[in-house]
Structure formats: structure tokens, C-alpha cells
Amino acid sequence: MTDPWARPTDQSPPAPTQELPPQPPAPDQPGQPVQVEQPAPEAPQPQDSSALAKVKKLFSDPLSVVLVFVIVVALVAAGVLGSELYARNRADQIVASTVECVVGDGAKASFDPLPPFLMQHISGHYTNINVETAGNQIREAKGMQVKLGIKDVRIKETADSSGTVGSLVADINWSTDGIRQTVADMVTLPFIGSAISDVRTNPSNGTIELKSLLGTITAKPSVVNKGISLQIVDLSAIGLSWPRETLQPILDKFTAQITEDYPMGIHADSVQVTDSGVVAKFSTTNAKMPKPADDPCFGKL
């Protein structure tokens, strides 16, 4: 019996497959894209995010270096300018406050622009200071204004002073109306009291006329005892006898109260009568500034 699962014996073995020789690459066909092998992308380098790396990167660019330099210079300049303005303003207030205390009126002070105030403050040597009062009064003298030019101030504590002033020049302007108010408030004449009602100036002969209802006193301003004195040159009274020897001491006391005994040896140099009043020049040189214990007005310096 034949095995149905047995391979037939009459079948020939399969013919061997013939290997084809290798074919040359086909020429490029028009219309077909050429595939080019791309190199594999490199792995990303780890970036250094540290502050040092950022600084190195910043300073590797010349433009960045210039910008940083400009910004730093601008910030420094702004800081110096701000300090200069603040210190200058503060010093103006201190000087003005000192002058206000001495004269009894409002005042404004300023330092010259050069040299810079901070340099002056560090050295303790202030070159030029300008002060102007409001013009309301100086001490009891109504309507009197002063402009001060102060130079070569050196702040240095010693046994008897808080510093020195190289020179101080004061230009004083006293209006006729201010003279009238002051004389009316401070001068009491015999028999009639404070009766001065008008003041007139005569620049041609340098005199002042103090007028009242009962007469006129003509006086000539002059420098006496380092202050301003009103020297009587003429008296005219209605029904009264006013001896010059009686009136002169009254006027001398009046002028001494308002023009003498200023600090640091400030004294009158000249006086002149104008159409609008009286102008005078006061000054001092190489003066010692009083210590606060001697003059409280200098306590803030």
C-alpha cells in the first residue's frame, strides 16, 4: 500500500537560480528628486547659565562695553550732581538763616558756581558768598536793605572763633520812607515827642530834612565812630527853642542803635545821600567769626 503522504519519486529537483551580475546605478531620471543624505544633527551643547558666563558674554561685545561704561558714568555724574545741589541748597539756607538772625529780616544766600560746593565743603574754604536781604528792615531801621559780598571764608574752630572771613562788603540802601518810619518810631523830640511827619533828601549838599508840624531839622549823614551819624547843620522851629546841643545826642543815640556794634568788626566806610534815600558801605577784613556761645546767630555754621 502506497503512503499517500510520501513525496513522489518522479519529480525532478528545482533548477538552481542563476545570480544576476550587479547592475550599475541607474542614471538620474528627469523629474525625480535626488535624495542627499543629511548628516546627523549634533547633540546641543549644554549652555552655562551662570552669572559669570553672562558677564563674559556681555563684555565680549565692544558695543556692550561702551554702553555699560556710558551708563556707569551717567549714574556717577547724576549722583555727584544731586549731592552738589543738595549740599549747596542746604548751605544757602544756613548762611541765610545766620544773616536773618543778625539783621532781623528775611535773606537769600548763594554760593558762586565755581569751584564746586562739595570741594569747598570738604576743604572748609568757601570762596564767594552772596547775600541779599528782603528790604523790610535792618535791626530797627525800617526800609533798609543790604547786599553782602563775602569772600575767603574758612571754617576752623579755635579757642576764640569758629573760623575767619577774608573780606565782607555790605552795600546798604535806606529809603526816605523807611527813614521817616524809623525816626517816627525811635526819635522823641523835646516838647513834641515823635512828630516827624516827612523826610526829604537833598543830594546836592548831602543833607536830609526831618520835617514836623512845628519845624525842620536839617542833618548831614557822616561816618562817626565806625557808624553812621546824622550831624545837625540847621534848625528851624516855630515858637520853640531847640538847642543843637540838646537834639544832637538824641540823633546820635538813634543812629548808634541801628548802625553800630555789628559782629566781626563790621563798620561803616562811607555814606551818601541820593534822591531816594541814603546809601552806605560797610565792610570788614580778616575778621574772626564768633563762637555760638558768644553770638547765638552763628550757632548753625
XYZ file of C-alpha atoms in Angstrom:
301
model
C 0.000 0.000 0.000
C 1.359 3.223 -1.039
C 1.837 6.007 1.574
C -0.363 8.851 0.478
C 1.884 11.394 2.289
C 5.110 10.232 0.611
C 6.838 12.675 -1.853
C 6.601 11.461 -5.427
C 9.856 9.996 -6.626
C 9.484 11.018 -10.236
C 9.668 14.790 -9.606
C 12.932 16.392 -10.511
C 14.640 18.830 -8.127
C 14.092 22.555 -8.769
C 16.516 24.208 -11.129
C 19.114 26.326 -9.449
C 18.517 30.086 -9.540
C 21.010 31.995 -11.623
C 22.505 35.068 -9.915
C 22.442 38.220 -11.985
C 25.590 40.269 -12.188
C 25.494 43.584 -10.250
C 23.872 46.340 -12.237
C 25.432 49.782 -12.474
C 23.470 52.560 -10.823
C 20.752 53.908 -12.983
C 21.285 57.372 -14.367
C 19.288 60.167 -12.821
C 15.844 60.255 -14.182
C 14.478 63.646 -15.029
C 11.705 64.850 -12.765
C 12.776 62.731 -9.811
C 14.366 64.476 -6.770
C 17.788 63.442 -5.751
C 17.959 62.343 -2.184
C 21.031 63.600 -0.387
C 21.943 62.071 2.855
C 21.919 64.698 5.627
C 24.495 64.434 8.381
C 23.073 63.531 11.707
C 22.452 66.650 13.857
C 24.959 67.215 16.574
C 23.775 66.980 20.095
C 23.178 70.510 21.595
C 25.981 71.718 23.777
C 24.932 72.423 27.345
C 24.781 76.199 27.952
C 26.383 77.712 31.023
C 23.678 79.832 32.624
C 25.863 81.078 35.463
C 26.284 84.826 36.155
C 29.972 84.632 35.252
C 29.158 83.252 31.826
C 26.641 86.025 31.207
C 29.175 88.669 32.209
C 31.786 87.127 29.907
C 29.299 87.127 27.061
C 28.359 90.758 27.758
C 31.931 92.009 27.785
C 32.858 90.045 24.691
C 30.862 92.610 22.669
C 32.658 96.009 22.288
C 29.365 97.855 21.865
C 28.074 96.405 25.115
C 31.244 97.505 26.887
C 30.787 101.075 25.636
C 27.135 101.137 26.684
C 27.955 99.834 30.149
C 30.685 102.455 30.529
C 28.347 105.268 29.454
C 25.631 104.117 31.860
C 28.062 103.895 34.784
C 29.463 107.363 34.062
C 25.943 108.797 33.779
C 24.899 107.268 37.102
C 28.012 108.556 38.855
C 27.549 112.028 37.367
C 23.889 112.090 38.399
C 24.821 111.096 41.936
C 27.523 113.749 42.202
C 25.238 116.415 40.740
C 22.446 115.500 43.130
C 24.807 115.671 46.095
C 26.168 119.014 44.874
C 22.710 120.559 44.539
C 21.534 119.267 47.902
C 24.656 120.424 49.752
C 24.605 123.824 48.025
C 20.936 124.374 48.849
C 21.494 123.361 52.458
C 24.454 125.738 52.792
C 22.413 128.583 51.257
C 19.766 128.056 53.921
C 22.303 128.027 56.766
C 24.017 131.246 55.649
C 20.681 132.975 55.019
C 19.464 131.931 58.465
C 22.589 133.401 60.083
C 22.159 136.732 58.290
C 18.443 136.824 59.140
C 19.313 136.438 62.799
C 21.829 139.304 62.684
C 19.750 141.852 60.733
C 16.233 140.819 61.761
C 14.899 140.437 58.208
C 14.470 137.758 55.567
C 17.505 136.920 53.444
C 18.601 134.839 50.463
C 22.124 133.466 50.115
C 24.007 131.824 47.263
C 27.480 130.443 46.620
C 29.297 131.109 43.353
C 29.034 128.207 40.848
C 32.781 127.568 40.861
C 34.568 125.934 42.438
C 32.021 123.150 43.096
C 30.477 123.460 46.523
C 31.389 119.913 47.586
C 35.072 120.721 47.065
C 34.680 123.872 49.159
C 32.847 121.965 51.873
C 35.471 119.215 52.064
C 38.288 121.757 52.341
C 36.359 124.069 54.682
C 37.278 127.017 52.438
C 34.411 128.942 50.821
C 35.460 131.434 48.171
C 32.470 133.669 47.385
C 29.096 134.014 49.102
C 26.393 136.498 48.119
C 23.528 137.521 50.403
C 20.602 139.890 49.863
C 18.020 140.827 52.480
C 14.326 141.381 51.816
C 14.497 145.145 52.390
C 11.979 145.366 55.200
C 14.427 146.399 57.891
C 17.878 146.031 59.425
C 17.544 145.853 63.150
C 15.157 148.726 63.990
C 15.794 150.618 60.738
C 12.675 150.279 58.595
C 13.013 150.195 54.822
C 16.726 149.329 54.930
C 18.196 146.676 52.637
C 21.685 145.196 52.481
C 23.584 143.246 49.825
C 26.566 141.311 51.141
C 29.625 140.062 49.291
C 31.590 137.641 51.473
C 34.920 136.159 50.368
C 37.537 133.734 51.622
C 35.577 132.115 54.450
C 37.461 129.417 56.349
C 35.696 127.220 58.879
C 38.180 126.267 61.578
C 37.496 126.010 65.281
C 39.898 127.837 67.570
C 39.786 128.881 71.186
C 38.068 132.185 70.388
C 36.405 131.736 66.986
C 34.643 129.300 64.685
C 36.508 130.484 61.596
C 37.635 133.542 59.668
C 36.312 135.821 56.923
C 38.815 137.273 54.477
C 36.576 140.171 53.474
C 32.965 141.286 53.773
C 31.424 144.228 51.917
C 27.869 145.389 52.651
C 26.036 147.816 50.364
C 23.150 149.376 52.299
C 20.189 151.239 50.845
C 17.853 153.162 53.171
C 14.749 154.675 51.586
C 13.329 158.057 52.595
C 10.059 156.456 53.652
C 11.987 153.968 55.757
C 13.897 156.828 57.393
C 10.596 158.567 58.150
C 9.093 155.458 59.748
C 12.210 154.751 61.789
C 12.626 158.308 63.062
C 8.937 158.494 63.943
C 9.218 155.250 65.946
C 12.540 155.866 67.688
C 13.208 159.602 67.987
C 11.432 161.575 70.690
C 11.947 165.326 70.389
C 11.603 167.724 73.331
C 8.117 169.075 73.915
C 6.534 167.418 70.866
C 7.566 163.749 71.099
C 7.576 161.659 67.903
C 6.254 164.246 65.495
C 8.371 163.675 62.359
C 5.884 163.550 59.509
C 8.089 163.792 56.415
C 11.669 163.167 55.267
C 13.277 164.731 52.214
C 16.759 164.352 50.793
C 18.973 166.897 49.069
C 21.767 165.130 47.128
C 23.333 168.434 46.031
C 24.532 169.286 49.547
C 24.250 165.797 51.059
C 21.615 166.620 53.682
C 18.355 165.171 54.992
C 15.408 167.226 56.180
C 13.339 165.828 59.047
C 10.078 167.733 58.986
C 7.425 168.092 61.660
C 4.426 170.360 62.095
C 6.469 172.709 64.279
C 9.787 172.812 62.457
C 12.523 171.160 60.401
C 15.821 169.534 61.354
C 18.420 169.519 58.588
C 21.130 166.915 59.175
C 24.095 165.626 57.202
C 24.852 161.870 57.342
C 28.516 161.114 58.011
C 30.731 158.303 59.306
C 31.419 158.684 63.033
C 32.817 156.030 65.395
C 32.598 153.398 62.628
C 28.851 154.011 62.330
C 26.506 156.489 60.628
C 25.682 159.748 62.392
C 23.195 162.493 61.500
C 25.061 165.723 62.190
C 22.670 168.656 62.622
C 23.515 171.577 60.328
C 20.353 173.664 60.673
C 17.286 174.036 62.916
C 14.104 175.894 62.203
C 11.240 175.770 64.682
C 8.002 177.666 65.111
C 7.702 179.167 68.580
C 10.218 176.716 70.103
C 13.856 176.909 71.031
C 15.708 173.694 70.138
C 19.369 173.968 71.112
C 21.593 171.873 68.874
C 23.366 170.531 71.961
C 20.071 169.053 73.107
C 18.988 167.453 69.839
C 22.345 166.073 68.642
C 22.664 163.449 71.423
C 19.132 162.274 70.630
C 20.008 161.689 66.981
C 23.371 160.127 67.897
C 21.682 157.581 70.138
C 19.204 156.810 67.407
C 21.811 156.195 64.684
C 24.104 154.219 67.015
C 21.315 151.722 67.686
C 20.934 150.887 64.018
C 24.464 151.228 62.584
C 26.982 150.257 65.289
C 28.076 147.127 67.159
C 27.750 144.671 64.288
C 29.611 141.346 64.684
C 33.089 140.641 63.276
C 34.049 144.305 63.382
C 31.713 145.298 60.537
C 31.838 149.091 60.318
C 30.769 151.986 58.108
C 33.168 153.177 55.412
C 31.099 155.739 53.527
C 27.626 157.267 53.272
C 25.926 159.217 50.506
C 22.584 160.982 50.097
C 20.574 160.175 46.959
C 17.233 161.242 45.515
C 15.522 158.212 47.043
C 17.298 157.996 50.389
C 20.739 157.159 51.751
C 23.286 154.587 50.587
C 26.198 153.422 52.703
C 29.037 150.932 52.512
C 30.085 148.769 55.449
C 32.968 146.302 55.493
C 35.401 144.193 57.460
C 38.576 142.249 56.628
C 40.388 139.310 58.207
C 37.623 139.006 60.768
C 37.042 136.212 63.245
C 33.611 134.609 63.300
C 32.234 134.454 66.837
C 31.632 131.140 68.517
C 27.997 130.146 69.105
C 28.411 130.749 72.832
C 29.339 134.373 72.108
C 26.729 135.003 69.399
C 23.835 132.532 69.017
C 23.252 133.710 65.428
C 26.393 131.799 64.391
C 25.288 128.568 66.040
C 24.417 126.750 62.778
C 27.712 127.357 60.986
